[in-house]
Amino acid sequence: MNKLKLMAVSALALATAGANASNFDGMYAGVRADYNMDKQEAKDSSGDKTNFKAKGMGGSILFGYMNDLGNDMVIGAELIAGYQNAKDKKETTKSGSALKGTYNNKFNFGADFLAGYKFMPELLGYGRLGLHMHQSDFRLDITKAGSTETNKKTQYVPNVHVGLGAKYAIDESFVLDAGYTFAYDLKDKTYGSDTKKATFKKSGGHQIHVGVSYVF
């Protein structure tokens, strides 16, 4: 009888230690599925505006480290790289200018700082703040006064990421993750000559993600 009690207490202690010690402490690697929604305003030299609303499914890989500070507080950092695949096409005519364009956010990579609170041993709520770069492809064909000028460029655009999310530990090795991130560009993009210039204004994007990570 005493042996059975000892085994039960030992099993409970091991389970509790596994649930509290290693869920959100240490290095991990993971994958995410992302849904991206970006809004981009393009303006030609006449002041005519065209709004692109790019959407698309993408995916990311990440490497991170979290440190359990005690008192249910956790901090950490993540390195993220992925493919956004958010794109849109527009064709408009305004003020004597015909504008035909495409906008496509492709690759994204960056680093985030995380700070969270454990509501339960298996559940962590967190906020994130980071600096990222995304690869954007732009093409604008502007027809004015009978001639057409094509502006085409691939550019890496810096942006700030701010988000909220939650991590849930299935066991001591696997953690589920879901969250929302808002990204804001840090600069405008201007292409073309002085007479047929196209400007993409700084913009904000939204991302929803779900993923799973393995804790080493």
mmCIF file of C-alpha atoms in Angstrom:
data_model
loop_
_atom_site.group_PDB
_atom_site.id
_atom_site.type_symbol
_atom_site.label_atom_id
_atom_site.label_comp_id
_atom_site.label_asym_id
_atom_site.label_seq_id
_atom_site.Cartn_x
_atom_site.Cartn_y
_atom_site.Cartn_z
ATOM 1 C CA MET A 1 0.000 0.000 0.000
ATOM 2 C CA ASN A 2 2.806 2.383 0.924
ATOM 3 C CA LYS A 3 4.566 1.527 -2.328
ATOM 4 C CA LEU A 4 1.430 2.383 -4.311
ATOM 5 C CA LYS A 5 1.141 5.720 -2.493
ATOM 6 C CA LEU A 6 4.799 6.458 -3.154
ATOM 7 C CA MET A 7 4.410 5.627 -6.860
ATOM 8 C CA ALA A 8 1.317 7.827 -7.131
ATOM 9 C CA VAL A 9 3.025 10.766 -5.414
ATOM 10 C CA SER A 10 6.108 10.345 -7.614
ATOM 11 C CA ALA A 11 4.027 10.252 -10.798
ATOM 12 C CA LEU A 12 2.132 13.383 -9.727
ATOM 13 C CA ALA A 13 5.375 15.177 -8.918
ATOM 14 C CA LEU A 14 6.865 14.294 -12.294
ATOM 15 C CA ALA A 15 3.742 15.403 -14.130
ATOM 16 C CA THR A 16 3.647 18.689 -12.230
ATOM 17 C CA ALA A 17 7.345 19.320 -12.864
ATOM 18 C CA GLY A 18 6.883 18.626 -16.562
ATOM 19 C CA ALA A 19 3.915 20.947 -16.781
ATOM 20 C CA ASN A 20 5.557 23.836 -14.959
ATOM 21 C CA ALA A 21 9.260 23.620 -15.700
ATOM 22 C CA SER A 22 9.725 23.077 -19.398
ATOM 23 C CA ASN A 23 6.627 24.310 -21.216
ATOM 24 C CA PHE A 24 7.803 27.895 -21.727
ATOM 25 C CA ASP A 25 11.470 27.760 -20.832
ATOM 26 C CA GLY A 26 14.277 27.000 -23.272
ATOM 27 C CA MET A 27 14.919 26.869 -27.006
ATOM 28 C CA TYR A 28 12.308 25.853 -29.574
ATOM 29 C CA ALA A 29 11.672 25.679 -33.310
ATOM 30 C CA GLY A 30 8.363 25.740 -35.107
ATOM 31 C CA VAL A 31 6.242 26.278 -38.200
ATOM 32 C CA ARG A 32 3.254 28.567 -38.761
ATOM 33 C CA ALA A 33 0.452 29.027 -41.258
ATOM 34 C CA ASP A 34 -0.247 32.723 -41.907
ATOM 35 C CA TYR A 35 -3.119 34.651 -43.455
ATOM 36 C CA ASN A 36 -1.965 38.095 -44.601
ATOM 37 C CA MET A 37 -4.029 41.198 -45.405
ATOM 38 C CA ASP A 38 -2.193 44.319 -46.619
ATOM 39 C CA LYS A 39 -3.555 47.673 -47.770
ATOM 40 C CA GLN A 40 -1.377 49.786 -50.068
ATOM 41 C CA GLU A 41 -2.211 53.183 -51.586
ATOM 42 C CA ALA A 42 -0.614 54.102 -54.945
ATOM 43 C CA LYS A 43 -0.707 57.701 -56.235
ATOM 44 C CA ASP A 44 0.407 58.968 -59.644
ATOM 45 C CA SER A 45 1.794 62.401 -60.573
ATOM 46 C CA SER A 46 -1.738 63.758 -61.163
ATOM 47 C CA GLY A 47 -2.722 62.919 -57.588
ATOM 48 C CA ASP A 48 -5.031 60.061 -58.589
ATOM 49 C CA LYS A 49 -5.077 57.284 -56.043
ATOM 50 C CA THR A 50 -5.519 53.538 -56.348
ATOM 51 C CA ASN A 51 -5.908 51.313 -53.303
ATOM 52 C CA PHE A 52 -4.508 47.810 -53.405
ATOM 53 C CA LYS A 53 -5.930 45.283 -50.956
ATOM 54 C CA ALA A 54 -3.541 42.351 -51.027
ATOM 55 C CA LYS A 55 -4.525 39.053 -49.419
ATOM 56 C CA GLY A 56 -2.981 35.621 -49.325
ATOM 57 C CA MET A 57 -2.015 32.522 -47.377
ATOM 58 C CA GLY A 58 1.609 31.993 -46.447
ATOM 59 C CA GLY A 59 3.849 30.121 -44.072
ATOM 60 C CA SER A 60 6.773 30.773 -41.744
ATOM 61 C CA ILE A 61 9.482 28.969 -39.820
ATOM 62 C CA LEU A 62 10.776 30.267 -36.509
ATOM 63 C CA PHE A 63 13.454 29.730 -33.902
ATOM 64 C CA GLY A 64 13.060 31.079 -30.403
ATOM 65 C CA TYR A 65 14.095 31.081 -26.782
ATOM 66 C CA MET A 66 11.903 31.704 -23.737
ATOM 67 C CA ASN A 67 12.944 32.303 -20.130
ATOM 68 C CA ASP A 68 10.576 31.629 -17.231
ATOM 69 C CA LEU A 69 11.275 34.432 -14.745
ATOM 70 C CA GLY A 70 9.057 33.007 -12.042
ATOM 71 C CA ASN A 71 5.812 34.465 -10.690
ATOM 72 C CA ASP A 72 4.196 33.305 -13.964
ATOM 73 C CA MET A 73 6.186 35.860 -16.009
ATOM 74 C CA VAL A 74 7.945 34.777 -19.215
ATOM 75 C CA ILE A 75 10.101 36.690 -21.695
ATOM 76 C CA GLY A 76 11.647 35.541 -24.950
ATOM 77 C CA ALA A 77 12.678 36.283 -28.515
ATOM 78 C CA GLU A 78 11.913 34.776 -31.936
ATOM 79 C CA LEU A 79 13.593 34.830 -35.321
ATOM 80 C CA ILE A 80 11.006 34.413 -38.108
ATOM 81 C CA ALA A 81 11.287 33.897 -41.868
ATOM 82 C CA GLY A 82 8.438 33.146 -44.224
ATOM 83 C CA TYR A 83 6.521 33.655 -47.454
ATOM 84 C CA GLN A 84 3.485 35.967 -47.246
ATOM 85 C CA ASN A 85 2.015 35.625 -50.769
ATOM 86 C CA ALA A 86 -0.272 38.669 -50.364
ATOM 87 C CA LYS A 87 -1.144 40.197 -53.748
ATOM 88 C CA ASP A 88 -3.647 42.316 -55.664
ATOM 89 C CA LYS A 89 -4.174 43.820 -59.148
ATOM 90 C CA LYS A 90 -5.862 47.079 -60.162
ATOM 91 C CA GLU A 91 -6.707 48.891 -63.392
ATOM 92 C CA THR A 92 -8.224 52.389 -63.283
ATOM 93 C CA THR A 93 -8.554 55.563 -65.374
ATOM 94 C CA LYS A 94 -8.647 58.980 -63.692
ATOM 95 C CA SER A 95 -7.859 62.571 -64.721
ATOM 96 C CA GLY A 96 -6.681 61.487 -68.156
ATOM 97 C CA SER A 97 -4.243 58.918 -66.754
ATOM 98 C CA ALA A 98 -4.675 55.165 -67.066
ATOM 99 C CA LEU A 99 -3.075 53.193 -64.257
ATOM 100 C CA LYS A 100 -2.570 49.459 -64.328
ATOM 101 C CA GLY A 101 -0.695 47.897 -61.464
ATOM 102 C CA THR A 102 0.160 44.881 -59.341
ATOM 103 C CA TYR A 103 1.310 44.728 -55.733
ATOM 104 C CA ASN A 104 2.736 41.602 -54.115
ATOM 105 C CA ASN A 105 4.220 41.103 -50.663
ATOM 106 C CA LYS A 106 6.451 38.037 -50.798
ATOM 107 C CA PHE A 107 9.177 37.148 -48.324
ATOM 108 C CA ASN A 108 9.258 38.356 -44.726
ATOM 109 C CA PHE A 109 11.937 37.973 -42.072
ATOM 110 C CA GLY A 110 12.682 39.606 -38.750
ATOM 111 C CA ALA A 111 13.058 39.352 -34.981
ATOM 112 C CA ASP A 112 10.450 39.787 -32.235
ATOM 113 C CA PHE A 113 10.658 40.326 -28.478
ATOM 114 C CA LEU A 114 7.977 38.473 -26.476
ATOM 115 C CA ALA A 115 6.670 39.098 -22.960
ATOM 116 C CA GLY A 116 3.950 36.941 -21.451
ATOM 117 C CA TYR A 117 2.005 35.768 -18.434
ATOM 118 C CA LYS A 118 1.076 32.169 -17.586
ATOM 119 C CA PHE A 119 -2.620 32.047 -16.821
ATOM 120 C CA MET A 120 -2.220 28.306 -16.290
ATOM 121 C CA PRO A 121 0.888 26.090 -16.348
ATOM 122 C CA GLU A 122 -0.074 25.075 -19.906
ATOM 123 C CA LEU A 123 -1.398 28.450 -21.148
ATOM 124 C CA LEU A 124 0.713 31.521 -21.881
ATOM 125 C CA GLY A 125 -0.684 34.824 -23.101
ATOM 126 C CA TYR A 126 1.885 37.133 -24.687
ATOM 127 C CA GLY A 127 2.542 40.345 -26.544
ATOM 128 C CA ARG A 128 5.142 40.802 -29.263
ATOM 129 C CA LEU A 129 7.141 43.746 -30.625
ATOM 130 C CA GLY A 130 9.610 43.396 -33.478
ATOM 131 C CA LEU A 131 11.363 44.792 -36.510
ATOM 132 C CA HIS A 132 10.929 43.028 -39.862
ATOM 133 C CA MET A 133 11.718 43.384 -43.548
ATOM 134 C CA HIS A 134 9.370 42.235 -46.279
ATOM 135 C CA GLN A 135 10.040 41.875 -49.977
ATOM 136 C CA SER A 136 7.486 43.784 -52.054
ATOM 137 C CA ASP A 137 7.113 43.625 -55.829
ATOM 138 C CA PHE A 138 5.507 46.675 -57.455
ATOM 139 C CA ARG A 139 4.544 47.299 -61.053
ATOM 140 C CA LEU A 140 2.689 50.367 -62.306
ATOM 141 C CA ASP A 141 1.964 51.102 -65.958
ATOM 142 C CA ILE A 142 0.973 54.765 -66.202
ATOM 143 C CA THR A 143 -0.449 55.995 -69.521
ATOM 144 C CA LYS A 144 -0.634 59.770 -69.872
ATOM 145 C CA ALA A 145 -0.778 62.063 -72.921
ATOM 146 C CA GLY A 146 -0.575 59.091 -75.272
ATOM 147 C CA SER A 147 2.569 57.527 -73.816
ATOM 148 C CA THR A 148 3.070 54.773 -71.262
ATOM 149 C CA GLU A 149 5.723 54.535 -68.613
ATOM 150 C CA THR A 150 6.311 51.290 -66.725
ATOM 151 C CA ASN A 151 7.588 51.403 -63.171
ATOM 152 C CA LYS A 152 8.664 48.015 -61.890
ATOM 153 C CA LYS A 153 10.745 47.295 -58.844
ATOM 154 C CA THR A 154 11.422 44.796 -56.088
ATOM 155 C CA GLN A 155 12.224 46.385 -52.758
ATOM 156 C CA TYR A 156 12.789 45.306 -49.162
ATOM 157 C CA VAL A 157 10.673 47.489 -46.890
ATOM 158 C CA PRO A 158 11.253 47.760 -43.117
ATOM 159 C CA ASN A 159 8.237 47.576 -40.849
ATOM 160 C CA VAL A 160 7.364 47.362 -37.159
ATOM 161 C CA HIS A 161 5.379 44.376 -35.889
ATOM 162 C CA VAL A 162 3.071 44.580 -32.852
ATOM 163 C CA GLY A 163 0.876 41.672 -31.809
ATOM 164 C CA LEU A 164 -0.914 39.527 -29.257
ATOM 165 C CA GLY A 165 -1.148 35.770 -28.984
ATOM 166 C CA ALA A 166 -1.368 32.659 -26.849
ATOM 167 C CA LYS A 167 0.705 29.496 -26.538
ATOM 168 C CA TYR A 168 -0.711 26.223 -25.216
ATOM 169 C CA ALA A 169 1.543 23.348 -24.159
ATOM 170 C CA ILE A 170 0.214 19.967 -25.267
ATOM 171 C CA ASP A 171 3.029 18.327 -23.313
ATOM 172 C CA GLU A 172 6.607 19.164 -22.353
ATOM 173 C CA SER A 173 7.758 19.010 -25.997
ATOM 174 C CA PHE A 174 5.004 20.428 -28.227
ATOM 175 C CA VAL A 175 3.382 23.863 -27.974
ATOM 176 C CA LEU A 176 0.493 25.241 -30.032
ATOM 177 C CA ASP A 177 0.507 28.949 -30.926
ATOM 178 C CA ALA A 178 -2.098 31.367 -32.313
ATOM 179 C CA GLY A 179 -2.073 35.132 -32.630
ATOM 180 C CA TYR A 180 -2.615 38.412 -34.451
ATOM 181 C CA THR A 181 0.042 40.865 -35.679
ATOM 182 C CA PHE A 182 -0.194 44.393 -37.068
ATOM 183 C CA ALA A 183 2.688 45.517 -39.293
ATOM 184 C CA TYR A 184 3.362 49.130 -40.288
ATOM 185 C CA ASP A 185 5.797 50.199 -43.025
ATOM 186 C CA LEU A 186 8.482 52.707 -42.054
ATOM 187 C CA LYS A 187 8.848 54.450 -45.429
ATOM 188 C CA ASP A 188 7.125 55.353 -48.700
ATOM 189 C CA LYS A 189 8.179 53.916 -52.077
ATOM 190 C CA THR A 190 8.466 56.239 -55.101
ATOM 191 C CA TYR A 191 9.226 55.141 -58.661
ATOM 192 C CA GLY A 192 9.416 56.749 -62.078
ATOM 193 C CA SER A 193 10.293 60.159 -63.524
ATOM 194 C CA ASP A 194 9.157 63.547 -62.213
ATOM 195 C CA THR A 195 6.364 63.769 -64.797
ATOM 196 C CA LYS A 196 5.089 60.210 -64.431
ATOM 197 C CA LYS A 197 5.853 59.378 -60.866
ATOM 198 C CA ALA A 198 4.156 56.666 -58.811
ATOM 199 C CA THR A 199 4.214 56.655 -55.026
ATOM 200 C CA PHE A 200 3.266 53.822 -52.708
ATOM 201 C CA LYS A 201 2.406 55.285 -49.324
ATOM 202 C CA LYS A 202 3.411 53.796 -45.989
ATOM 203 C CA SER A 203 0.778 51.247 -45.062
ATOM 204 C CA GLY A 204 -0.413 48.819 -42.427
ATOM 205 C CA GLY A 205 -0.899 45.084 -42.758
ATOM 206 C CA HIS A 206 -2.645 42.421 -40.699
ATOM 207 C CA GLN A 207 -1.601 38.834 -40.086
ATOM 208 C CA ILE A 208 -3.325 35.953 -38.322
ATOM 209 C CA HIS A 209 -1.262 32.847 -37.570
ATOM 210 C CA VAL A 210 -1.552 29.355 -36.097
ATOM 211 C CA GLY A 211 1.421 27.108 -35.531
ATOM 212 C CA VAL A 212 3.193 24.452 -33.535
ATOM 213 C CA SER A 213 6.653 24.425 -31.954
ATOM 214 C CA TYR A 214 8.978 21.782 -30.559
ATOM 215 C CA VAL A 215 10.769 22.607 -27.294
ATOM 216 C CA PHE A 216 14.314 21.227 -27.095
#
